[in-house]
Short mmCIF file of C-alpha atoms and ligand atoms in Angstrom, two decimals:
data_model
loop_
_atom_site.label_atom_id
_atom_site.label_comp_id
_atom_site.label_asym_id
_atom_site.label_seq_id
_atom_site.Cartn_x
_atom_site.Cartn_y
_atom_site.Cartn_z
CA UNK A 286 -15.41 29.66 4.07
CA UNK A 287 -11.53 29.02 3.61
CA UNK A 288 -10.25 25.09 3.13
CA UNK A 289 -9.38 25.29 6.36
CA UNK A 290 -12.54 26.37 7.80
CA UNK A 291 -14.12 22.95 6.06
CA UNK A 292 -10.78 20.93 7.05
CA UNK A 293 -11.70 22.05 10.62
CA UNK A 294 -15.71 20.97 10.28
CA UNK A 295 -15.32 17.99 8.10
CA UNK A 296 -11.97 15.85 8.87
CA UNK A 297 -11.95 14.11 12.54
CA UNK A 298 -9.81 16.11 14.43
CA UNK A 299 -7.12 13.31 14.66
CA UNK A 300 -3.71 15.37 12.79
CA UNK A 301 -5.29 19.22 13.51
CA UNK A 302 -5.41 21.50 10.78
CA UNK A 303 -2.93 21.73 8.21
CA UNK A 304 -1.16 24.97 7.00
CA UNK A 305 -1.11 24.35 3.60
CA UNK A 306 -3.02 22.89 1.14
CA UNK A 307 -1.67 21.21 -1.67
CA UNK A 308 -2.67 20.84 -5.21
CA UNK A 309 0.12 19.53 -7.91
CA UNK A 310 3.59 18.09 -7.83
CA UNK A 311 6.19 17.68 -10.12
CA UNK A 312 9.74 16.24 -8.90
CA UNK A 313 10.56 17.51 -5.75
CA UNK A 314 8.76 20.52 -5.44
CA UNK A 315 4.91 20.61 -4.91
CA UNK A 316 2.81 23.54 -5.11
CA UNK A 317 -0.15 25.02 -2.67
CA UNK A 318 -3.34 26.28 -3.50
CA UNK A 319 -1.77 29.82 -3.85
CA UNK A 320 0.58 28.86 -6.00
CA UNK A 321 3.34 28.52 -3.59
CA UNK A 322 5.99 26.22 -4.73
CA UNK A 323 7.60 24.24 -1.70
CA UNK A 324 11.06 21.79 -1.83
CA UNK A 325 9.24 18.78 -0.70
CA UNK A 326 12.37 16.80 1.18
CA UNK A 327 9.66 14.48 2.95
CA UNK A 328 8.17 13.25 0.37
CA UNK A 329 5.22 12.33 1.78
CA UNK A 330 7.10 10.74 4.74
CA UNK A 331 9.43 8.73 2.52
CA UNK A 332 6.73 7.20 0.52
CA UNK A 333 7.41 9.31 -2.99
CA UNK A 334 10.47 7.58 -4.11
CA UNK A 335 10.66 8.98 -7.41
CA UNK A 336 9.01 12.81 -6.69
CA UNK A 337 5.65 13.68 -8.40
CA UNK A 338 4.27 12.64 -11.55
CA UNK A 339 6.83 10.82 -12.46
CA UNK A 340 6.80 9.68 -16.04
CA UNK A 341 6.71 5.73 -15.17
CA UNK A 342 4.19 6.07 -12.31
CA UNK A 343 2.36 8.25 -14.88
CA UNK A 344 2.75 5.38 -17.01
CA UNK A 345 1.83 2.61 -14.86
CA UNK A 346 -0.94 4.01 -13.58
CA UNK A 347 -2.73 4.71 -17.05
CA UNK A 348 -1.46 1.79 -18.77
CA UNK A 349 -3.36 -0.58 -15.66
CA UNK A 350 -6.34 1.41 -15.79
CA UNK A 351 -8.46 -1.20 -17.69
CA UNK A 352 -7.64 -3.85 -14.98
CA UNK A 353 -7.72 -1.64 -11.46
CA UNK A 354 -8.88 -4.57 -8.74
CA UNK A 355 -10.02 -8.49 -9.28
CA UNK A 356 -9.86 -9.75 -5.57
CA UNK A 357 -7.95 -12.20 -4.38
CA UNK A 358 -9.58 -15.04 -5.85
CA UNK A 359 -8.11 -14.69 -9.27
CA UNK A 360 -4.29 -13.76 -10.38
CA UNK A 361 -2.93 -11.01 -12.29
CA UNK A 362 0.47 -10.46 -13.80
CA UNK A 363 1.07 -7.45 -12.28
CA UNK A 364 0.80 -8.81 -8.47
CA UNK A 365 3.47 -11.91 -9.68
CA UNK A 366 5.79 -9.50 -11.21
CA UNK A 367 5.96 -7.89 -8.06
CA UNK A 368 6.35 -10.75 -5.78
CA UNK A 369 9.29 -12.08 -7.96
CA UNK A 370 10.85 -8.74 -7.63
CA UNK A 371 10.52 -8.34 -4.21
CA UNK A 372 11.77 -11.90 -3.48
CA UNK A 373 15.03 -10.78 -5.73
CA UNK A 374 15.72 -7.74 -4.09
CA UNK A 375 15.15 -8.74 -0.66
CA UNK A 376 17.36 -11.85 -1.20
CA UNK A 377 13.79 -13.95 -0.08
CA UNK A 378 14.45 -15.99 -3.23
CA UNK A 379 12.85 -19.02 -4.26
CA UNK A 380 11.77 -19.89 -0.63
CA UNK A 381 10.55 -16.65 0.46
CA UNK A 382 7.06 -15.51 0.16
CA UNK A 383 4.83 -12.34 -0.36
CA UNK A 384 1.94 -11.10 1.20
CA UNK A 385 0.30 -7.84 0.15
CA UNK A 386 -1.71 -6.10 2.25
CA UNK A 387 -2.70 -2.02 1.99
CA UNK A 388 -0.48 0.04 4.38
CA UNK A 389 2.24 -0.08 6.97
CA UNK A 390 0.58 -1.14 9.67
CA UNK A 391 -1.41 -3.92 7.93
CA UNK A 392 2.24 -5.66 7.46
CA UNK A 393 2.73 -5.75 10.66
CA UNK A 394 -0.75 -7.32 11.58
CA UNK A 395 0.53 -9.96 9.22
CA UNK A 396 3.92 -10.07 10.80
CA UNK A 397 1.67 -10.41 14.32
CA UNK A 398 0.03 -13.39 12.95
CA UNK A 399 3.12 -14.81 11.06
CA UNK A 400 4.30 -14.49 14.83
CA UNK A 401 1.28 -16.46 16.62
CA UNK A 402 1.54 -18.85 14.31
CA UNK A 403 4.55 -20.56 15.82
CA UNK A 404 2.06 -21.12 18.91
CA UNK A 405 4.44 -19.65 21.29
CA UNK A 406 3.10 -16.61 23.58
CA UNK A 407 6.07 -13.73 24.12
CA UNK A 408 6.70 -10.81 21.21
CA UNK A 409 9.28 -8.45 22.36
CA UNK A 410 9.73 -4.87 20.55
CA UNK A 411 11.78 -2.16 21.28
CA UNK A 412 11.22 1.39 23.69
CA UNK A 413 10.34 4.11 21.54
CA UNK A 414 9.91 2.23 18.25
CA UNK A 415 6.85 3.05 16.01
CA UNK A 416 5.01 -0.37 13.97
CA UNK A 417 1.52 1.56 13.34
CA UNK A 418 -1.83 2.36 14.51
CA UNK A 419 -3.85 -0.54 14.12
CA UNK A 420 -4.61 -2.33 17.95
CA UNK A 421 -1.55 -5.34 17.03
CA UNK A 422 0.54 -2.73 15.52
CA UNK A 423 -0.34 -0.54 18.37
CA UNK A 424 0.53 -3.07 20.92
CA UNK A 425 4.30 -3.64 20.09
CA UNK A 426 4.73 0.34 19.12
CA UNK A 427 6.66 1.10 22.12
CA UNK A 428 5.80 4.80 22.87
CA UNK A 429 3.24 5.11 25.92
CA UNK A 430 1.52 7.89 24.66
CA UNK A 431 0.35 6.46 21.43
CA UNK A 432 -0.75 3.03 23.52
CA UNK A 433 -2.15 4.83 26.97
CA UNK A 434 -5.73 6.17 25.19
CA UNK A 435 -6.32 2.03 24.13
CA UNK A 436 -5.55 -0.28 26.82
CA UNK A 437 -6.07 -3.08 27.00
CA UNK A 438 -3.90 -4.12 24.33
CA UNK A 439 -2.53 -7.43 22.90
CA UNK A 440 -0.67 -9.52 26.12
CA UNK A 441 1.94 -10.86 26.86
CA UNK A 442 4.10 -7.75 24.74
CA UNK A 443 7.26 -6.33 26.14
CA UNK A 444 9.19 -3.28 24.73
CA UNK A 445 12.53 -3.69 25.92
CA UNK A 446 15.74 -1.32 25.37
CA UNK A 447 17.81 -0.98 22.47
CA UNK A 448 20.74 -3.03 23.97
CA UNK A 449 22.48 -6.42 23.05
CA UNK A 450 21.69 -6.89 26.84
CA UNK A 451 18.36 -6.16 27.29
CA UNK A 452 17.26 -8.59 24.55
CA UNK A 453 19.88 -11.08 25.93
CA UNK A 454 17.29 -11.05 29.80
CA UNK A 455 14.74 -11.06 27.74
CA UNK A 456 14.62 -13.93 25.05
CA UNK A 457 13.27 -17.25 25.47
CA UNK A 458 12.10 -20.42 24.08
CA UNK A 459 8.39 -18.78 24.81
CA UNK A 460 9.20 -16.02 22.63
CA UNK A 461 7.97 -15.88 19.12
CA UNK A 462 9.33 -12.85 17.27
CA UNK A 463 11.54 -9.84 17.99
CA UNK A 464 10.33 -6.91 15.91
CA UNK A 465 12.40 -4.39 15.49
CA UNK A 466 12.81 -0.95 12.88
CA UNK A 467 16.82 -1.60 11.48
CA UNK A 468 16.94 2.90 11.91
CA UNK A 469 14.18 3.92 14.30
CA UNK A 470 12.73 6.55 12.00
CA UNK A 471 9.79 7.88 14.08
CA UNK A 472 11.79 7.74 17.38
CA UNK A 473 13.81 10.49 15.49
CA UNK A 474 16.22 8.44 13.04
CA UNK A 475 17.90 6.59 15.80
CA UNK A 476 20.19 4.05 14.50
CA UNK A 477 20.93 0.65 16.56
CA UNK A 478 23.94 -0.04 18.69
CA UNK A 479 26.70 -1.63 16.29
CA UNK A 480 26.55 -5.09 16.00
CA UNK A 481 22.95 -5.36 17.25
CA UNK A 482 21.21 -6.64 14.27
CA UNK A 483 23.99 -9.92 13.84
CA UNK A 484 23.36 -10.27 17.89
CA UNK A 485 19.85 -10.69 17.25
CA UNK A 486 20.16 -13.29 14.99
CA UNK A 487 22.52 -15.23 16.90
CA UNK A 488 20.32 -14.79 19.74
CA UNK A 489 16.67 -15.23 17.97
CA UNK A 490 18.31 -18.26 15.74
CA UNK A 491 19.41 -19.91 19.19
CA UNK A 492 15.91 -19.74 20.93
CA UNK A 493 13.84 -20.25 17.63
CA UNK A 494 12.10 -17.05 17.51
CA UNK A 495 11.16 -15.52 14.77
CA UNK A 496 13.35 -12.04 13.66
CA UNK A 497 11.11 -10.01 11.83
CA UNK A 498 12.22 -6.33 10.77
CA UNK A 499 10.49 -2.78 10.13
CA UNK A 500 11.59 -1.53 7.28
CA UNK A 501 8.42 -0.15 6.26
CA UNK A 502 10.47 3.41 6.68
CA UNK A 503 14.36 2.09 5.50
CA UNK A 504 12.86 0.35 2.56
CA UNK A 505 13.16 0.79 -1.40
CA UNK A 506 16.75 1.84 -1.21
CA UNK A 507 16.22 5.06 0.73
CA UNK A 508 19.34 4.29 2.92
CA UNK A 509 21.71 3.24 0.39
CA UNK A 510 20.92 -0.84 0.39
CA UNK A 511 17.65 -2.02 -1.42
CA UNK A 512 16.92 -2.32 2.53
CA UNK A 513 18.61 -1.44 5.51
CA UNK A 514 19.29 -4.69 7.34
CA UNK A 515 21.32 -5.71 3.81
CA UNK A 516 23.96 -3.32 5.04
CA UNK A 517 24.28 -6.25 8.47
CA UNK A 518 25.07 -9.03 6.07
CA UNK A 519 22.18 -11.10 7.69
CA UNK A 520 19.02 -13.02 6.98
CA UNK A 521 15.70 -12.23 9.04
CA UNK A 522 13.17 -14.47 9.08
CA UNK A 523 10.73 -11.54 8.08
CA UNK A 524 10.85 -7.84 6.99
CA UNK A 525 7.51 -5.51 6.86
CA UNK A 526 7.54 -3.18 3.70
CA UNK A 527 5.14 -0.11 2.78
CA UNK A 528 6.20 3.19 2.32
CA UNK A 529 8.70 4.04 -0.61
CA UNK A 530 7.76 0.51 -2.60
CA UNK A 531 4.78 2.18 -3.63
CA UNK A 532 5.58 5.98 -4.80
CA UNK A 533 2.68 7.15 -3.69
CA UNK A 534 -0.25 4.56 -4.33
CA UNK A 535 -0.98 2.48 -0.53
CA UNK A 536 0.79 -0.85 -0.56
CA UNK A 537 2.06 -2.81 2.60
CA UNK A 538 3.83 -6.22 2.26
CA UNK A 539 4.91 -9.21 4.37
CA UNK A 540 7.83 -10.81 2.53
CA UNK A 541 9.32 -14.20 4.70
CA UNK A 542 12.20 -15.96 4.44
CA UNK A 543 12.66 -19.67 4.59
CA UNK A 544 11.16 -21.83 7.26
CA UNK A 545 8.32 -18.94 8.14
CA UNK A 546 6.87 -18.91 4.56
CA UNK A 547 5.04 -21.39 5.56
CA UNK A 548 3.32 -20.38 8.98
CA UNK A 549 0.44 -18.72 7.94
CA UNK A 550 -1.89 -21.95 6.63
CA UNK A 551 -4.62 -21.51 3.65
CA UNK A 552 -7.99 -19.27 5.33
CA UNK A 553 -5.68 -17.43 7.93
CA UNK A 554 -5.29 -14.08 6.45
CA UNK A 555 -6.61 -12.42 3.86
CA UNK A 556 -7.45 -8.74 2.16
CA UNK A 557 -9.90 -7.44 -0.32
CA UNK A 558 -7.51 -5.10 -1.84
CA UNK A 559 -3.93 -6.15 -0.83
CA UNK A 560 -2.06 -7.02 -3.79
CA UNK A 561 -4.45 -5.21 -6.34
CA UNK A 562 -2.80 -5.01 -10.11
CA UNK A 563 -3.52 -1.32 -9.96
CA UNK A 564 -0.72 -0.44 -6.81
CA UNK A 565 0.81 -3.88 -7.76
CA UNK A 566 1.72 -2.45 -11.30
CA UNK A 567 2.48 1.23 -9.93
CA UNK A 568 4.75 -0.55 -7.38
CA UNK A 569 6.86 -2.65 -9.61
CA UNK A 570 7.14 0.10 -11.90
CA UNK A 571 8.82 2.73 -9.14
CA UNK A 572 11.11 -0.31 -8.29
CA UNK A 573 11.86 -0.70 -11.64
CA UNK A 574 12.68 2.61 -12.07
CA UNK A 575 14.99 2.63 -9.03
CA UNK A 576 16.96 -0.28 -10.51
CA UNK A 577 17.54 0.84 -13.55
CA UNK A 578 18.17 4.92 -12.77
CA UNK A 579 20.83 4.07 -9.65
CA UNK A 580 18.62 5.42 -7.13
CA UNK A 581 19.59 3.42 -4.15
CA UNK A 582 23.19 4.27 -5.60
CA UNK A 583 22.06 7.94 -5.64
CA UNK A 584 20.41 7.71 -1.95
CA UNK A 585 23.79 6.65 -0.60
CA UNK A 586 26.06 9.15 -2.36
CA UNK A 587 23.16 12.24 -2.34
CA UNK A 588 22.77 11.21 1.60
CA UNK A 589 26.64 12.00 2.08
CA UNK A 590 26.59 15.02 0.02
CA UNK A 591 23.70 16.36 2.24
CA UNK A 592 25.66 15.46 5.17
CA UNK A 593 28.48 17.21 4.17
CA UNK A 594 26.95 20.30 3.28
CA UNK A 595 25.13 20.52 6.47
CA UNK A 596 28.40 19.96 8.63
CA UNK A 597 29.90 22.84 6.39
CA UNK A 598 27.13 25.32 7.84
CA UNK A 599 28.91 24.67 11.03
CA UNK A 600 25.83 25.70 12.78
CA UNK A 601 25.61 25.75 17.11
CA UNK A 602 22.06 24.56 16.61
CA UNK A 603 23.54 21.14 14.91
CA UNK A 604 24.53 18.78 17.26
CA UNK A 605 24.40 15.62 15.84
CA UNK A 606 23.49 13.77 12.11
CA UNK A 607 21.84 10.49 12.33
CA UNK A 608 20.58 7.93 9.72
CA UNK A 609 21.48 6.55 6.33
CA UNK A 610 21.71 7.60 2.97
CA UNK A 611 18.60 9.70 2.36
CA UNK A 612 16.89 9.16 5.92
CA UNK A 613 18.17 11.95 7.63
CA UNK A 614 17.92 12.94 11.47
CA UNK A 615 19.44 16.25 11.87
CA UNK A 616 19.80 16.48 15.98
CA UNK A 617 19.64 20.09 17.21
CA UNK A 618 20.85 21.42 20.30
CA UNK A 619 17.90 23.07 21.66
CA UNK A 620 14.33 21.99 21.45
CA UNK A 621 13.44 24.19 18.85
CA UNK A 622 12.37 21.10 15.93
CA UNK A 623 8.46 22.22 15.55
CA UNK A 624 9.67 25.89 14.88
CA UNK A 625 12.02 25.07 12.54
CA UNK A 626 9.77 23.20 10.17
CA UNK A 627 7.34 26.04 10.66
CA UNK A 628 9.99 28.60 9.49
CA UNK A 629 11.29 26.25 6.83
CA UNK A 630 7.58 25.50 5.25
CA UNK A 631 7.36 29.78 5.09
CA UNK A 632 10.66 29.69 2.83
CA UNK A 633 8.93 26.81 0.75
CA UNK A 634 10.55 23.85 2.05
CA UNK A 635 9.22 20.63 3.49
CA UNK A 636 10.97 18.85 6.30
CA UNK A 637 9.57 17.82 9.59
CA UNK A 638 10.01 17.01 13.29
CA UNK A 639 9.76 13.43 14.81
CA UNK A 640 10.21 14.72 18.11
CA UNK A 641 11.40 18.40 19.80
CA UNK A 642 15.26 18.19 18.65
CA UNK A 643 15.11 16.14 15.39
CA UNK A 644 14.65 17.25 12.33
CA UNK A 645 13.74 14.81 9.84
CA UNK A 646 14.69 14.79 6.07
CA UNK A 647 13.28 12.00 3.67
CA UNK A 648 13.85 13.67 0.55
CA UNK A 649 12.34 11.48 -3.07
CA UNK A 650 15.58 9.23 -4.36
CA UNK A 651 16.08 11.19 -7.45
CA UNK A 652 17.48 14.64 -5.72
CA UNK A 653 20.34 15.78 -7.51
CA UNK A 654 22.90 19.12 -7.42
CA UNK A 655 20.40 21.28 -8.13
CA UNK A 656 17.86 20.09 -4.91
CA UNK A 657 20.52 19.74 -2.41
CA UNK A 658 21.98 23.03 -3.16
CA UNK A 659 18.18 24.77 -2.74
CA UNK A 660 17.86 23.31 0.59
CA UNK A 661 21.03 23.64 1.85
CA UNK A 662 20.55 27.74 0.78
CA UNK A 663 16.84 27.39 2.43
CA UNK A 664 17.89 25.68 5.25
CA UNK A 665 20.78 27.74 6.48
CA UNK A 666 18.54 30.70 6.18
CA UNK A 667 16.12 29.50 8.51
CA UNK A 668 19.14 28.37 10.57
CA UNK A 669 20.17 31.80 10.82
CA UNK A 670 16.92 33.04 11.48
CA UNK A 671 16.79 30.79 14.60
CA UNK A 672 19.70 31.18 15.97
CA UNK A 673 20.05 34.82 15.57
CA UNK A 674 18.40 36.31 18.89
CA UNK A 675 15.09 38.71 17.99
CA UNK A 676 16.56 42.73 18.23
CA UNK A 677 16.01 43.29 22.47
CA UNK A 678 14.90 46.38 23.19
CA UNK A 679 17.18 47.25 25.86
CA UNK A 680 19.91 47.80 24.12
C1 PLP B 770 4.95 4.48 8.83
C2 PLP B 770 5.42 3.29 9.57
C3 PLP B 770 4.54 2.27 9.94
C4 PLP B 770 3.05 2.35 9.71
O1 PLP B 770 2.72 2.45 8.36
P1 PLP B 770 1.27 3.00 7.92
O2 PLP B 770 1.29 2.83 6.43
O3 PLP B 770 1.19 4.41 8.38
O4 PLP B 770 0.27 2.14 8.56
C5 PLP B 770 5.05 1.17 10.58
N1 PLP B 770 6.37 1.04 10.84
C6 PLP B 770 7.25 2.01 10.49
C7 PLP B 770 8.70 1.81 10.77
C8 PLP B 770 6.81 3.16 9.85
O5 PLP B 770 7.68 4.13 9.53
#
């Protein structure tokens, strides 16, 4: 029996069998089960900030191993040195809070509740976004084919369109949040109209409704600011956080600002592991490491480097480059994403396909000369591969 024979009979057939199986990584490169080394510029679907076994995860993680989980009822230094940090980098300060939960979409449950909490009914969301998989989550995603299979979801949700306008009809003093993802990353890197982030404020500040941002994807500096809505110049009332803060271990987090740090009342939410000092101290340790190495200095400038190299391949399949800093959506001018990935993972690198004409890159924050230039040479190949039509046999 191959792995994939037992993937096939063991795992619940929710993701279908994967091509590859992996067994080490170091960097940006991991390496199959053959010995196959792959570029990994997904890095785990922007979760490995800093690569693979990176000396002060390494560190971290051995370092905490006499203290690994405590529950909730008692403190640890670890969890507190995260909080502060998060509170300073996300400008929360001194009135912001932290809640830790275990994943992406566990934030957003949080947010959900954060939300209720102001006792008003209405939570609008936007077409096409992506929050998670839980049933709240779920319920203010806004793609119909991930909500169809569960309905009845949570009421009185409404997924409106990405437009000053739309959320201009649609807010009211019934309305208690407006989620929204500042760069839609699984709708294919899709950034916001200009100006619709400070529009939202106005708008959400007028009403009294709670602004609470995604950036469970844009997070940990991956597009160039600690987090994306920093590059608007305002203050939400909320942002959701997984992903990249963690490098790798599962962390989600609820940080508010202000007024809504106080919402959620003693015995209204809670976790057995959120917060734990194990991913607590693995956490603050890979956004330590950011700080002091440059990295969300190095997302920005490594982001425009990439950008630049791919415009230079002045390829027919490229029609458009979309994102920030190390969040990439490469737009192609055919539908062609799915076999692209497949041909890139054959020449050893990792990138995927949010939908049938994006390519996504979400390459680790420490990518340097020697990376981009390997996946710029990989990725033209396979370029060339696709666009160059298969010998006919007429002629
Ligand atoms: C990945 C993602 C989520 C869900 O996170 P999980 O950890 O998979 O639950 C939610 N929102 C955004 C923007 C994401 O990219």
């Amino acid at each position: 029996m191959s792995w994939k024979d037992d993937y096939a009979h063991r795992m619940m057939n929710t993701f279908g069998v994967p091509k590859i199986e992996l067994v080490r990584g170091e960097g940006s490169a991991v390496f199959d089960s053959d010995g196959k080394r792959y570029l990994d510029f997904l890095a785990g679907i922007a979760v490995n900030s800093l690569g693979h076994n990176h000396p002060a995860v390494v560190a971290a993680l051995t370092s905490q191993a006499n203290l690994l989980h405590i529950s909730n009822f008692f403190a640890s230094e670890p969890q507190l040195a995260l909080a502060e940090r998060l509170l300073r980098i996300t400008g929360a300060g001194d009135e912001g809070r932290v809640f830790f939960a275990n994943s992406g979409t566990e934030a957003i449950e949080a947010a959900i509740k954060l939300a209720r909490r102001t006792g008003r009914p209405r939570i609008l969301s936007l077409k096409d976004s992506f929050h998670g998989r839980s049933f709240g989550a779920l319920s203010i995603t806004g793609k119909p084919a991930l909500r169809d299979p569960f309905e009845p979801l949570l009421p009185n949700v409404e997924h409106i369109d990405s437009t000053i306008e739309a959320l201009t009809a649609a807010i009211g003093p019934d309305v208690a949040a407006l989620v929204v993802e500042p760069i839609k990353g699984e709708a294919g890197v899709r950034e916001l109209p200009a100006g619709y982030l400070e529009a939202a404020r106005e708008l959400t500040t007028q009403h009294g409704t709670l602004l609470i941002l995604d950036e469970i994807q844009t997070g940990a500096g991956r597009t160039g600011n600690w987090f994306a809505f920093q590059e608007s110049g305002i203050v939400p009332d909320a942002i959701t956080l997984a992903k990249g803060i963690g490098g790798g271990v599962p962390i989600g987090a609820l940080v508010t600002f202000g007024a809504a740090s106080t919402l959620l009342q003693p015995g209204q939410h809670g976790t057995t592991f959120g917060g734990n000092p194990l991913v607590c101290a693995v956490s603050n340790a890979v956004l330590a490491q950011i700080e002091s190495a440059g990295l969300v200095a190095n997302a920005a400038k490594r982001g425009a480097e990439i950008r630049a190299a791919l415009s230079g391949l002045d390829s027919p399949l490229i029609s458009e480059l979309r994102g920030r800093g190390l969040l990439i959506g490469i737009g192609l001018a055919q539908p062609v994403a799915a076999q692209i990935v497949q041909s890139a993972l054959e020449h050893g690198l990792i990138i995927n396909a949010p939908d049938a004409s994006t390519i996504r890159l979400a390459p680790p924050l420490i990518v340097g000369d020697n990376e981009i230039a390997e996946f710029i040479e990989t990725f033209s190949t396979v370029l060339n591969e696709a666009t160059t039509p298969a010998p006919s046999e007429a002629s």
